[in-house]
Amino acid sequence: MKSLHTTSLFAASLLACASTVALAQSQPWTDTSKPADQRAAAAVAAMTLDEKLGLVMGYTDPEQLVKEPDDIVSPAIKADVKANHIKGSAGYIAGIPRLGIPAQWQTDASIGVRVTGMERTALPSSLATAASFDPKVTEAGGIMIATEARASGFNVFLAGGGNLAREPRNGRNFEYTGEDPLLTGRMTGGLINGIQSQHMVSTMKHWAVNDQESQRTTVDATISKPAMRQSDLLAFEMIYDLSNPGSVMCSYNLLNGDWACENDYLNNRVLKQDWGFKGYVMSDWGAVHSSAKAANAGLDQFTGYPCCGHHGAFFSAKTLKADIENGAIPMSRIDDMAERILWPLFAKGVVDNPVKVGPIDFEADANVSQKAAEASLVLLKNAGNLLPLTGVKSIAMIGGHADKGVMAGGGSSGVTPVGGNAVPGLEPKTWPGPVVFMPSSPVEALKAAKPEATISYISGDNIKKAAALAKTSEVAIVFVTQWMGEGIDNPLELPGNQDALVAAVVKANPKTIVVVESGGAILMPWAGKVPAILEAFYPGARGGQAIASILTGKVNPSGHLPISFPASNAQLAHAEIPGFHKPDGIRVGITYDEGAAIGYKWYDVKGYKPLFAFGHGLSYTTFATSAPVATADGPNDVSVGGSVTNTGSVAGAAVMQVYISPDNWQAAGWEAPKRLVAFQKAELAPGQGQNFTAKVDPKLLATYDETTDSWVVKGGIYHVRLGQASDDLPQSVDITLPDSRWSAVH
């Protein structure tokens, strides 16, 4: 016989179950057994027009927001923002409490949680983690920063960046993941997968062809549809295929004459029609230029009001209502906008797993960041095996504020580090500054790693004193820095007297190592004289420890360049950046007549030898590739692979890279002689080998035909080339492909 207690529990369970069933029947969007698109449609059907428009409008800057007229920003929105605003957040979209729809709280960016006044953990820059050539690294980073974001009260992450490094001087290249569509697709896709696994919406940005920061809000980029489908848009398509992001952020620039946020071809034709994107297109902050035109061209969420000179004339629920009443925007479009915004809230678990502010394990998160950096730093040069530092008794460490910390990039990706800015007060102090150094000192980390050595630091401001210290030391390490930030582009030359400093130090001490902390590629007029160069990019919260681990050999470097390093400015596709270092707001245009030939492809087409090639990266051991394999049963079923063996004496990680070359690339219609089609990282003990195979995305074998909206493969012989860098491909095997064509519609 059951006890009364057991009977009561059973009855309570039945009652709860009945209540859940009743709720699901009366509010079908709460039924977790239904697909997300059905739940979104059911919720929209229960909404008033004002509630739908509340989803469509996104706000920022609450101090300014409460001053807006009530017919532009409703008193209810103002009250909610005042009561619940997370200070320093990027943006806010009103929830619908009566329907159980939470407010959306948005935070920047791809490298960590950016909240004014909140200390959070910074990953290495996205370009740095791309150098790991390991999507598991970016996925782990995405999980870490998303966990911190949820603990901070956010459910929408304005990450991750997928713009190709078409312009090497672009000030935001550090936020992106390189110059190749496949690498960008897999690495940014890994980050988004990590973020969205934590019940957050992640944002693919900046859509699209947003390849310079100079005059970014007014530049009109001109490029043919086939060229962008095979380059910039192909990178985004691969991100989309691999990670299914909940939202896409349209960019500031114009593309072929139309603003990106009101570009019908980008948003309706490519994203929503061809790719079947179910989520929503949000505007970048200040990138809205119309109401009806933008909505009808595919913009779903008008985000960032009242940022950047916006005004209610086209950026308000009041305006959208008027456009609905006069027929400029059909009601069906408003419903579609609202459904698209709700879809990822259900699909990614935002509704069913509400955020909860709580404690953060900063030590564990810093370890994630350090591990990412250690997998990503690139050993560019190591003549005479100067590295790792073994048996060294005296070391001069010079420049780069290495006694204090490591550099980070500026703008909306900036993170306030745990422990604060290690070098406050540097210019620029205002946007996109302040310049931030993560409080992770390479000097202190190296002292801890090598207590037996005498380590001396000097700033490098006085070149003669720096050279004198180097001369009296067994080894000299010079740290050079290149700060980059949102809204500005930079020359490839190092600022200040850093080139002269390196030249003087290496002249005084031939055993000189240069550690580069940069946002992207730099010119190195001293590269021929310096025996060892380590590219650290922006190495994140534990960058100092990661650098010390590489220098001492505690960690074997395994990063490979995600971008090419030019030997000179003469190798760039464009001699000048339109509007470079001019006041913002100048209408300029740029024609990308290099088409899809970006990075290593451009170098191949022109016959240029870069300073360091895409995919290049050294190790403290040696690897040998062998046994290339390729099978083909038509372009949709091509598999490639090979073997790599650690032929050295210490454990290390190899990055196998496979490129494909048509026998006649021009006859095949390709933009360049070869394309990266597969890569794999492998941890190997001395003497250990590993085989790998990978299926090739058929778009990497094809060209885009805009007249039929299809991908086309030209039949013939294709060379499959295996190696460890784009300029180191010793193994080759051939396949034969037939003529083939298929629709670009997914």
XYZ file of C-alpha atoms in Angstrom:
746
model
C 0.000 0.000 0.000
C 1.409 3.425 -0.994
C 2.060 6.002 1.669
C 0.093 9.240 1.690
C 3.352 11.069 0.916
C 3.975 8.925 -2.164
C 0.402 9.349 -3.296
C 0.649 13.130 -2.856
C 3.857 13.287 -4.895
C 2.258 11.215 -7.635
C -0.780 13.472 -7.692
C 1.407 16.564 -7.790
C 3.375 15.086 -10.681
C 0.179 14.381 -12.603
C -1.036 17.923 -11.930
C 2.264 19.418 -13.152
C 2.163 17.257 -16.263
C -1.423 18.278 -16.949
C -0.497 21.933 -16.470
C 2.401 21.597 -18.928
C 0.127 19.946 -21.499
C -2.502 22.635 -20.997
C 0.098 25.383 -21.386
C 1.470 23.780 -24.562
C -2.063 23.657 -25.956
C -2.896 27.248 -25.074
C 0.591 28.558 -25.889
C 1.987 26.168 -28.537
C 5.264 28.089 -28.763
C 6.109 26.685 -25.309
C 5.937 23.106 -26.621
C 9.578 22.032 -26.755
C 8.703 18.990 -28.865
C 7.804 21.210 -31.816
C 10.388 22.498 -34.346
C 11.685 26.017 -33.727
C 10.091 27.453 -36.876
C 6.651 26.178 -35.818
C 7.098 27.617 -32.334
C 8.156 30.970 -33.785
C 5.166 31.102 -36.133
C 2.780 30.237 -33.301
C 4.221 32.974 -31.083
C 3.969 35.594 -33.816
C 0.355 34.614 -34.456
C -0.390 35.497 -30.812
C 1.317 38.894 -30.951
C -0.007 42.377 -31.367
C 1.565 44.635 -33.992
C 3.314 46.620 -31.277
C 4.845 43.429 -29.891
C 6.101 42.426 -33.327
C 7.649 45.832 -33.866
C 9.229 45.590 -30.425
C 11.206 42.587 -31.671
C 12.251 44.458 -34.779
C 13.711 47.498 -32.983
C 17.027 47.274 -31.139
C 18.395 49.900 -28.777
C 21.647 51.011 -27.222
C 22.928 53.806 -24.967
C 20.185 53.910 -22.291
C 21.267 57.319 -21.028
C 20.379 58.801 -24.419
C 17.462 56.470 -24.988
C 15.372 57.787 -22.102
C 15.631 61.286 -23.610
C 14.054 60.228 -26.903
C 10.461 61.300 -27.696
C 7.819 58.830 -26.527
C 6.518 58.320 -30.069
C 9.999 57.137 -31.122
C 10.868 55.079 -28.021
C 7.849 54.058 -25.955
C 7.682 54.752 -22.206
C 7.473 50.978 -21.598
C 10.784 50.399 -23.402
C 12.399 53.256 -21.512
C 11.189 51.900 -18.191
C 12.433 48.383 -18.964
C 15.835 49.631 -20.073
C 16.195 51.782 -16.963
C 15.227 48.885 -14.703
C 17.162 46.047 -16.333
C 19.938 47.555 -18.431
C 23.338 45.888 -18.174
C 25.734 48.794 -17.997
C 28.072 48.805 -20.957
C 26.117 46.281 -23.022
C 26.073 46.610 -26.791
C 22.322 46.524 -27.229
C 18.860 45.536 -26.077
C 15.649 44.259 -27.698
C 12.452 44.218 -25.668
C 10.998 40.917 -24.511
C 7.323 39.956 -24.403
C 6.700 38.803 -20.817
C 3.083 37.720 -21.369
C 4.292 35.215 -23.987
C 7.430 34.140 -22.155
C 9.740 35.719 -24.730
C 12.852 37.071 -22.997
C 14.514 40.369 -23.770
C 17.596 40.074 -25.944
C 20.762 41.450 -24.349
C 23.611 41.751 -26.818
C 27.333 41.860 -26.135
C 30.427 42.331 -28.279
C 32.490 40.456 -29.604
C 34.507 37.509 -30.972
C 37.372 37.680 -28.466
C 35.486 37.986 -25.193
C 32.679 39.749 -23.355
C 32.959 43.491 -23.859
C 31.176 45.295 -21.061
C 32.352 48.679 -19.857
C 33.622 48.376 -16.305
C 33.395 44.559 -16.197
C 36.625 42.574 -16.192
C 36.366 39.524 -18.425
C 38.667 36.951 -20.028
C 40.101 37.722 -23.458
C 40.909 35.022 -25.973
C 43.766 35.600 -28.388
C 42.595 37.608 -31.385
C 40.537 35.664 -33.915
C 43.376 35.906 -36.426
C 45.662 34.364 -33.811
C 43.404 31.402 -33.085
C 42.916 30.911 -36.828
C 46.663 30.226 -36.909
C 46.035 27.112 -34.836
C 44.455 25.523 -37.937
C 42.333 23.617 -35.418
C 38.572 24.318 -35.151
C 38.548 22.623 -31.739
C 40.563 25.606 -30.452
C 38.021 28.192 -31.600
C 35.116 26.029 -30.436
C 36.607 25.753 -26.931
C 37.113 29.520 -26.956
C 33.513 30.052 -28.025
C 32.265 27.893 -25.161
C 34.400 29.848 -22.688
C 33.368 33.341 -23.751
C 29.703 32.312 -24.086
C 29.746 30.924 -20.557
C 31.106 34.248 -19.290
C 28.513 36.110 -21.353
C 25.608 34.131 -19.890
C 26.970 34.614 -16.389
C 26.999 38.348 -17.173
C 23.338 38.367 -18.252
C 23.671 38.181 -22.058
C 21.948 35.866 -24.519
C 23.093 37.285 -27.887
C 26.788 37.394 -28.836
C 27.825 39.727 -31.659
C 30.376 37.200 -32.924
C 31.958 35.858 -35.099
C 33.707 37.666 -37.852
C 34.094 36.103 -41.269
C 35.471 38.803 -43.569
C 38.462 37.704 -45.613
C 41.739 39.613 -45.284
C 41.430 40.969 -48.807
C 43.102 44.217 -47.704
C 46.150 43.390 -45.497
C 46.036 46.891 -43.954
C 42.425 46.513 -42.759
C 42.289 47.597 -39.117
C 39.877 44.788 -38.191
C 41.741 41.860 -39.717
C 42.628 40.773 -36.183
C 38.913 40.127 -35.565
C 38.665 37.822 -38.573
C 40.156 34.448 -39.439
C 42.377 34.858 -42.460
C 42.483 35.119 -46.217
C 41.119 31.720 -47.295
C 37.427 30.725 -47.480
C 37.894 27.179 -46.161
C 40.076 28.221 -43.222
C 37.699 31.061 -42.364
C 34.680 28.793 -42.667
C 36.043 26.155 -40.338
C 37.651 28.445 -37.756
C 34.832 30.986 -37.452
C 32.343 28.139 -37.702
C 34.052 26.517 -34.723
C 33.709 29.694 -32.663
C 30.004 30.042 -33.490
C 29.367 26.376 -32.722
C 30.998 26.849 -29.324
C 28.971 29.965 -28.532
C 25.631 28.525 -29.628
C 26.219 25.291 -27.704
C 25.724 27.421 -24.586
C 22.162 28.468 -25.522
C 23.132 31.793 -27.053
C 22.511 33.330 -30.455
C 25.745 34.011 -32.341
C 26.077 36.515 -35.159
C 27.909 36.025 -38.441
C 29.413 39.356 -39.523
C 30.108 41.754 -41.246
C 27.908 40.907 -44.210
C 29.494 41.543 -46.721
C 32.637 42.572 -48.631
C 33.484 44.827 -45.683
C 37.189 44.703 -46.457
C 38.480 48.118 -45.367
C 37.853 50.374 -42.352
C 38.757 53.675 -44.002
C 35.448 55.396 -44.844
C 33.741 52.160 -43.835
C 30.326 53.829 -43.571
C 30.496 55.397 -47.030
C 32.740 53.239 -49.229
C 31.096 51.523 -52.193
C 32.782 48.199 -52.977
C 32.438 47.065 -56.572
C 33.012 43.394 -57.371
C 31.491 40.932 -59.808
C 28.989 38.413 -58.489
C 31.080 35.393 -59.535
C 34.167 36.838 -57.836
C 32.440 37.495 -54.531
C 30.589 34.171 -54.588
C 34.006 32.478 -54.954
C 35.701 34.540 -52.216
C 34.059 36.757 -49.579
C 30.627 35.153 -49.833
C 32.075 31.650 -50.093
C 33.767 32.153 -46.709
C 30.415 33.145 -45.194
C 28.657 30.256 -46.929
C 31.088 27.824 -45.357
C 30.615 29.420 -41.930
C 26.866 29.091 -42.410
C 27.090 25.467 -43.559
C 29.256 24.496 -40.580
C 27.581 26.421 -37.753
C 24.074 27.595 -38.719
C 24.321 30.966 -36.942
C 21.121 32.464 -35.569
C 21.763 35.945 -36.905
C 23.753 37.806 -39.530
C 24.961 41.388 -39.121
C 24.931 43.458 -42.297
C 27.879 45.793 -42.690
C 28.364 49.546 -43.068
C 29.585 49.691 -46.651
C 27.739 49.812 -49.926
C 28.127 46.846 -52.254
C 27.711 47.419 -55.973
C 25.769 50.615 -55.285
C 23.435 49.511 -52.474
C 24.005 49.716 -48.736
C 24.653 46.248 -47.328
C 21.666 46.557 -44.966
C 19.318 47.311 -47.860
C 20.999 45.093 -50.433
C 18.381 42.781 -51.907
C 20.974 40.586 -53.611
C 22.909 39.953 -50.397
C 20.065 39.509 -47.961
C 17.160 38.093 -49.953
C 18.745 36.424 -52.956
C 21.925 34.880 -51.534
C 21.328 34.502 -47.817
C 17.646 33.684 -47.622
C 16.859 32.231 -51.054
C 20.003 30.367 -52.072
C 21.225 29.333 -48.637
C 17.871 28.931 -46.912
C 18.881 31.029 -43.899
C 16.132 30.852 -41.244
C 17.467 33.430 -38.805
C 17.474 37.208 -38.902
C 19.582 39.945 -40.461
C 20.456 42.666 -37.962
C 22.067 45.971 -38.803
C 25.441 47.060 -37.577
C 25.187 50.036 -35.236
C 24.582 53.008 -37.522
C 24.229 51.004 -40.741
C 20.498 51.694 -41.338
C 19.705 54.187 -44.085
C 16.016 53.617 -44.780
C 12.891 52.042 -43.400
C 10.784 50.391 -46.108
C 13.643 49.806 -48.530
C 15.754 48.129 -45.868
C 12.895 45.962 -44.597
C 11.880 44.845 -48.074
C 15.514 44.170 -48.990
C 15.856 41.724 -46.112
C 16.814 43.662 -42.972
C 14.935 42.036 -40.086
C 16.157 43.904 -37.019
C 16.894 47.633 -36.983
C 19.604 47.546 -34.339
C 21.555 50.113 -32.363
C 19.238 53.121 -32.031
C 20.164 55.925 -31.264
C 23.777 55.171 -32.163
C 25.779 56.979 -34.773
C 23.468 59.783 -35.856
C 20.344 57.676 -36.256
C 17.025 59.454 -35.989
C 13.386 58.458 -35.827
C 12.647 59.546 -39.378
C 13.367 56.021 -40.564
C 14.401 54.138 -37.440
C 11.376 53.609 -35.209
C 8.252 51.532 -34.722
C 6.295 54.683 -35.565
C 7.907 54.850 -39.025
C 7.412 51.153 -39.672
C 3.738 51.472 -38.709
C 3.329 54.309 -41.165
C 5.023 52.225 -43.871
C 2.643 49.352 -43.165
C -0.386 51.668 -43.324
C 0.678 53.210 -46.643
C 1.507 49.806 -48.147
C 5.254 50.353 -48.404
C 5.876 47.318 -46.171
C 3.421 44.398 -46.358
C 2.212 42.969 -43.056
C 3.511 39.585 -44.174
C 7.014 41.041 -44.184
C 6.641 42.269 -40.582
C 5.472 38.789 -39.566
C 8.456 37.268 -41.371
C 10.843 39.635 -39.591
C 9.414 38.720 -36.201
C 9.446 34.974 -36.947
C 13.067 35.143 -38.086
C 14.065 36.915 -34.863
C 12.233 34.356 -32.730
C 13.478 31.286 -34.609
C 17.009 31.243 -33.103
C 15.650 32.114 -29.653
C 13.869 28.761 -29.792
C 16.378 26.867 -31.949
C 19.446 27.795 -29.895
C 17.759 27.367 -26.511
C 17.560 31.004 -25.413
C 13.883 30.772 -24.467
C 14.069 27.350 -22.821
C 17.347 28.004 -20.965
C 17.169 31.560 -19.567
C 20.426 33.233 -18.620
C 21.325 33.418 -14.968
C 23.882 35.880 -13.658
C 26.456 34.086 -11.571
C 30.121 33.650 -10.666
C 32.870 33.176 -13.248
C 35.865 30.852 -12.870
C 38.469 33.286 -14.188
C 41.379 30.947 -13.517
C 39.877 28.156 -15.597
C 38.929 30.585 -18.361
C 42.429 32.068 -18.425
C 43.757 28.546 -18.904
C 41.498 28.154 -21.964
C 42.897 31.386 -23.361
C 46.494 30.344 -22.707
C 45.986 26.961 -24.326
C 44.520 28.668 -27.382
C 47.538 30.979 -27.613
C 50.006 28.138 -27.223
C 48.324 26.326 -30.136
C 48.382 29.453 -32.289
C 51.695 31.309 -32.028
C 53.654 30.975 -35.278
C 57.396 30.397 -35.393
C 58.276 32.170 -38.636
C 62.035 31.721 -38.589
C 64.543 29.814 -36.481
C 67.966 29.900 -38.141
C 70.594 27.893 -36.325
C 67.948 26.521 -33.964
C 68.335 29.557 -31.735
C 65.018 28.552 -30.188
C 64.085 27.043 -27.827
C 66.214 28.812 -25.238
C 68.307 26.124 -23.583
C 71.449 26.640 -21.544
C 71.186 30.417 -21.878
C 72.531 32.339 -18.868
C 71.731 35.978 -19.755
C 68.837 37.413 -21.746
C 68.073 41.016 -22.721
C 64.363 41.656 -23.201
C 63.637 44.866 -25.040
C 60.589 46.931 -25.976
C 56.883 46.381 -26.465
C 56.026 47.027 -22.778
C 56.977 43.362 -22.301
C 57.615 44.057 -18.628
C 53.912 44.847 -18.205
C 51.825 42.776 -20.597
C 50.795 41.940 -24.166
C 48.917 44.071 -26.660
C 45.237 43.737 -27.617
C 43.242 45.266 -30.465
C 40.842 48.190 -30.160
C 37.203 48.917 -30.864
C 34.109 46.853 -30.180
C 36.149 43.679 -29.713
C 38.067 45.227 -26.809
C 37.842 43.386 -23.489
C 38.566 44.885 -20.064
C 41.042 42.326 -18.737
C 41.012 40.762 -15.312
C 43.493 42.903 -13.389
C 42.880 45.950 -15.587
C 44.888 47.597 -18.357
C 48.581 46.920 -17.730
C 49.731 50.026 -19.646
C 47.087 52.751 -19.265
C 47.313 56.160 -20.876
C 48.591 55.261 -24.349
C 47.216 57.045 -27.380
C 44.600 56.915 -28.694
C 42.668 57.223 -25.448
C 39.347 57.686 -27.264
C 37.577 55.425 -29.771
C 38.713 52.987 -31.038
C 40.977 53.140 -27.988
C 41.912 52.987 -25.297
C 44.965 50.930 -26.147
C 44.886 47.922 -23.824
C 47.677 45.636 -22.697
C 46.644 42.392 -21.056
C 48.387 42.149 -17.645
C 50.431 39.095 -18.635
C 54.094 40.100 -18.703
C 56.400 38.085 -20.989
C 59.338 39.283 -18.890
C 57.885 37.978 -15.653
C 56.713 34.767 -17.329
C 60.183 34.107 -18.764
C 61.794 34.803 -15.401
C 59.495 32.233 -13.825
C 60.231 29.724 -16.581
C 64.031 30.262 -16.491
C 65.033 31.150 -12.932
C 68.601 30.090 -13.696
C 69.062 32.910 -16.234
C 69.762 36.601 -15.647
C 66.961 38.457 -17.432
C 67.117 42.224 -17.895
C 64.463 44.462 -19.424
C 64.791 47.850 -21.109
C 62.049 49.805 -22.849
C 63.887 50.356 -26.124
C 63.033 54.052 -26.199
C 66.774 54.740 -26.168
C 68.153 52.638 -29.004
C 71.788 53.031 -27.956
C 71.089 51.764 -24.446
C 69.055 48.870 -25.826
C 71.886 47.882 -28.162
C 74.394 48.135 -25.315
C 72.307 45.797 -23.140
C 71.944 43.375 -26.040
C 75.682 43.356 -26.620
C 76.408 42.304 -23.038
C 73.769 39.554 -23.061
C 73.961 36.072 -24.484
C 70.601 36.416 -26.267
C 68.424 39.443 -27.029
C 64.645 39.349 -27.448
C 62.987 42.396 -29.008
C 59.216 42.822 -28.732
C 57.589 44.891 -31.487
C 53.941 45.935 -31.503
C 51.400 47.098 -34.065
C 48.124 48.383 -32.611
C 45.026 48.113 -34.761
C 41.435 49.048 -34.075
C 37.966 49.331 -35.503
C 37.336 52.240 -37.834
C 40.957 52.746 -38.935
C 43.385 51.090 -41.322
C 47.119 50.913 -40.728
C 50.224 50.887 -42.884
C 52.189 47.638 -42.831
C 55.251 49.476 -41.498
C 55.792 49.268 -37.744
C 55.097 52.608 -36.050
C 57.782 54.682 -34.337
C 61.405 53.638 -34.287
C 60.818 49.901 -33.902
C 62.479 48.872 -37.172
C 65.542 50.913 -36.251
C 65.508 49.342 -32.780
C 65.534 45.803 -34.194
C 68.287 46.680 -36.674
C 70.471 48.139 -33.923
C 69.934 45.242 -31.532
C 70.679 42.521 -34.076
C 73.798 44.406 -35.135
C 74.924 44.454 -31.498
C 73.965 40.820 -30.898
C 73.507 38.383 -33.811
C 71.550 36.071 -31.463
C 68.440 38.223 -31.564
C 64.859 36.963 -31.432
C 61.953 39.196 -32.460
C 58.505 38.607 -30.962
C 55.778 40.318 -32.986
C 52.487 41.397 -31.413
C 50.430 42.581 -34.362
C 46.912 42.774 -35.706
C 47.969 41.315 -39.027
C 50.832 41.218 -41.466
C 53.701 43.667 -41.086
C 56.739 44.498 -43.182
C 60.058 43.260 -41.750
C 63.025 45.047 -43.350
C 65.237 43.305 -40.775
C 63.941 39.766 -41.429
C 67.042 38.703 -43.345
C 69.336 39.537 -40.438
C 67.300 38.307 -37.472
C 67.730 34.553 -36.911
C 64.457 33.887 -35.051
C 60.994 35.468 -35.396
C 57.885 34.505 -33.406
C 54.518 35.907 -34.525
C 52.279 36.198 -31.469
C 49.503 38.361 -32.994
C 47.392 39.533 -30.000
C 47.849 36.526 -27.690
C 45.118 37.192 -25.109
C 44.733 37.059 -21.336
C 47.691 34.751 -20.760
C 49.777 35.851 -23.712
C 52.913 36.427 -21.669
C 52.871 32.884 -20.321
C 52.167 31.476 -23.792
C 55.111 33.362 -25.297
C 57.411 32.156 -22.512
C 56.221 28.568 -23.011
C 57.119 28.720 -26.699
C 60.476 30.477 -26.183
C 61.614 27.913 -23.632
C 60.327 24.843 -25.450
C 57.819 23.900 -22.782
C 55.365 24.083 -25.672
C 56.375 23.207 -29.221
C 55.059 25.895 -31.608
C 52.439 24.605 -34.033
C 50.744 27.702 -35.464
C 50.654 28.315 -39.217
C 49.984 31.649 -40.892
C 46.327 32.295 -41.766
C 47.469 35.206 -43.941
C 50.365 35.934 -46.289
C 53.049 38.380 -45.181
C 54.051 40.569 -48.149
C 57.706 41.292 -48.824
C 56.873 44.903 -49.741
C 53.994 47.265 -50.394
C 54.595 46.743 -54.117
C 53.053 43.272 -53.769
C 49.672 44.565 -52.579
C 46.676 44.342 -54.902
C 45.832 48.003 -54.239
C 48.522 50.638 -53.853
C 46.192 52.956 -51.941
C 43.156 52.547 -49.701
C 40.460 55.035 -50.781
C 39.931 57.656 -48.079
C 42.884 56.404 -46.023
C 43.531 58.618 -42.969
C 40.943 61.149 -44.161
C 38.029 62.401 -42.027
C 35.129 59.947 -41.941
C 32.120 60.442 -44.179
C 33.798 60.905 -47.565
C 32.019 59.003 -50.325
C 34.621 56.817 -51.988
C 34.598 53.725 -54.143
C 36.900 50.782 -54.653
C 36.838 48.198 -57.412
C 38.123 44.769 -56.460
C 39.337 43.837 -59.912
C 41.546 41.128 -58.394
C 38.262 39.299 -57.941
C 38.558 36.141 -55.870
C 42.376 36.136 -56.031
C 42.956 37.034 -52.380
C 46.112 36.376 -50.378
C 48.181 33.414 -51.561
C 46.041 33.234 -54.695
C 47.063 36.789 -55.620
C 50.722 35.948 -55.053
C 50.392 32.876 -57.270
C 48.696 34.828 -60.066
C 51.317 37.586 -60.022
C 54.288 35.301 -59.447
C 55.242 37.166 -56.259
C 57.261 35.570 -53.483
C 55.870 36.729 -50.134
C 58.037 37.303 -47.104
C 56.180 34.450 -45.378
C 53.578 32.380 -47.188
C 50.058 31.467 -46.160
C 50.170 28.250 -44.135
C 53.824 28.680 -43.134
C 54.842 27.698 -39.609
C 57.894 26.032 -38.059
C 58.314 23.577 -35.203
C 61.081 22.406 -32.891
C 60.770 19.024 -34.568
C 60.538 18.029 -38.222
C 57.722 16.424 -40.191
C 57.546 14.602 -43.489
C 54.415 14.238 -45.604
C 53.928 11.247 -47.849
C 51.445 8.966 -49.596
C 49.032 11.537 -51.020
C 45.685 10.013 -51.883
C 42.726 11.279 -53.868
C 39.546 9.593 -55.020
C 36.863 11.109 -57.183
C 33.405 9.949 -58.124
C 32.359 13.281 -59.575
C 32.909 16.714 -57.975
C 30.419 16.044 -55.186
C 32.385 13.076 -53.946
C 36.087 13.957 -53.922
C 38.205 12.778 -50.997
C 41.835 13.725 -50.412
C 44.431 12.919 -47.816
C 47.860 11.639 -47.039
C 50.260 10.808 -44.269
C 52.552 12.822 -42.007
C 55.322 11.549 -39.757
C 57.267 13.223 -36.958
C 60.849 12.702 -38.129
C 62.419 14.694 -35.295
C 63.306 14.059 -31.667
C 60.524 15.845 -29.766
C 56.745 15.682 -29.788
C 54.930 18.254 -31.880
C 51.838 19.048 -33.922
C 51.877 19.030 -37.713
C 49.379 20.796 -39.938
C 48.764 18.850 -43.123
C 47.450 21.030 -45.946
C 45.945 19.895 -49.238
C 45.567 22.164 -52.263
C 44.038 21.396 -55.643
C 45.250 22.802 -58.967
C 43.548 22.371 -62.337
C 45.900 21.243 -65.060
C 45.059 24.557 -66.741
C 43.595 26.911 -64.126
C 42.684 29.640 -66.604
C 40.826 27.228 -68.871
C 39.002 25.957 -65.776
C 37.900 29.532 -65.047
C 39.674 29.651 -61.681
C 40.878 32.903 -60.166
C 44.303 31.438 -59.340
C 46.404 28.300 -59.860
C 45.451 26.573 -56.582
C 42.957 26.493 -53.716
C 43.140 25.094 -50.194
C 40.640 22.220 -49.984
C 41.526 20.414 -46.732
C 43.698 20.654 -43.616
C 44.211 18.599 -40.489
C 46.270 19.098 -37.334
C 47.951 16.062 -35.794
C 49.780 15.685 -32.466
C 52.666 13.296 -33.009
C 55.335 11.735 -30.808
C 58.832 11.272 -32.299
C 58.645 8.647 -35.025
C 54.854 8.568 -34.977
C 52.860 8.879 -38.181
C 49.232 9.570 -38.951
C 47.027 9.213 -42.002
C 44.107 11.470 -42.750
C 41.383 11.814 -45.346
C 38.870 14.588 -45.862
C 35.959 15.130 -48.181
C 36.293 18.210 -50.384
C 33.478 20.741 -50.497
C 32.572 20.711 -54.219
C 32.311 24.524 -54.299
C 36.103 24.581 -53.821
C 36.435 22.858 -57.199
C 33.927 25.058 -59.001
C 33.268 28.489 -60.401
C 30.001 30.388 -60.009
C 27.798 31.035 -63.048
C 25.541 34.005 -62.304
C 23.368 33.538 -65.400
C 22.053 30.214 -64.076
C 22.786 30.674 -60.341
C 24.829 27.508 -60.377
C 28.239 26.069 -59.584
C 30.230 24.692 -62.512
C 33.212 22.327 -62.633
C 35.243 22.175 -65.818
C 36.146 18.580 -66.580
C 39.781 17.577 -66.778
C 42.873 16.627 -64.797
C 43.327 18.145 -61.331
C 46.530 17.957 -59.299
C 46.089 17.214 -55.580
C 49.078 18.600 -53.672
C 49.988 17.760 -50.081
C 52.376 19.610 -47.777
C 52.744 21.915 -44.789
C 52.340 25.406 -46.346
C 51.052 26.975 -49.540
C 54.661 27.191 -50.779
C 55.715 23.763 -49.447
C 53.739 21.068 -51.275
C 56.148 18.262 -52.178
C 53.580 15.483 -52.659
C 51.158 15.236 -55.555
C 48.598 12.881 -57.070
C 46.168 13.462 -59.926
C 42.416 12.973 -60.291
C 40.143 13.390 -63.296
C 36.829 15.191 -62.938
C 33.963 15.307 -65.470
C 32.086 18.438 -66.491
C 29.480 19.157 -63.831
C 26.880 21.757 -62.889
C 24.520 22.102 -59.915
C 22.242 24.737 -58.444
C 23.605 27.205 -55.909
C 20.326 26.884 -54.013
C 20.831 24.696 -50.926
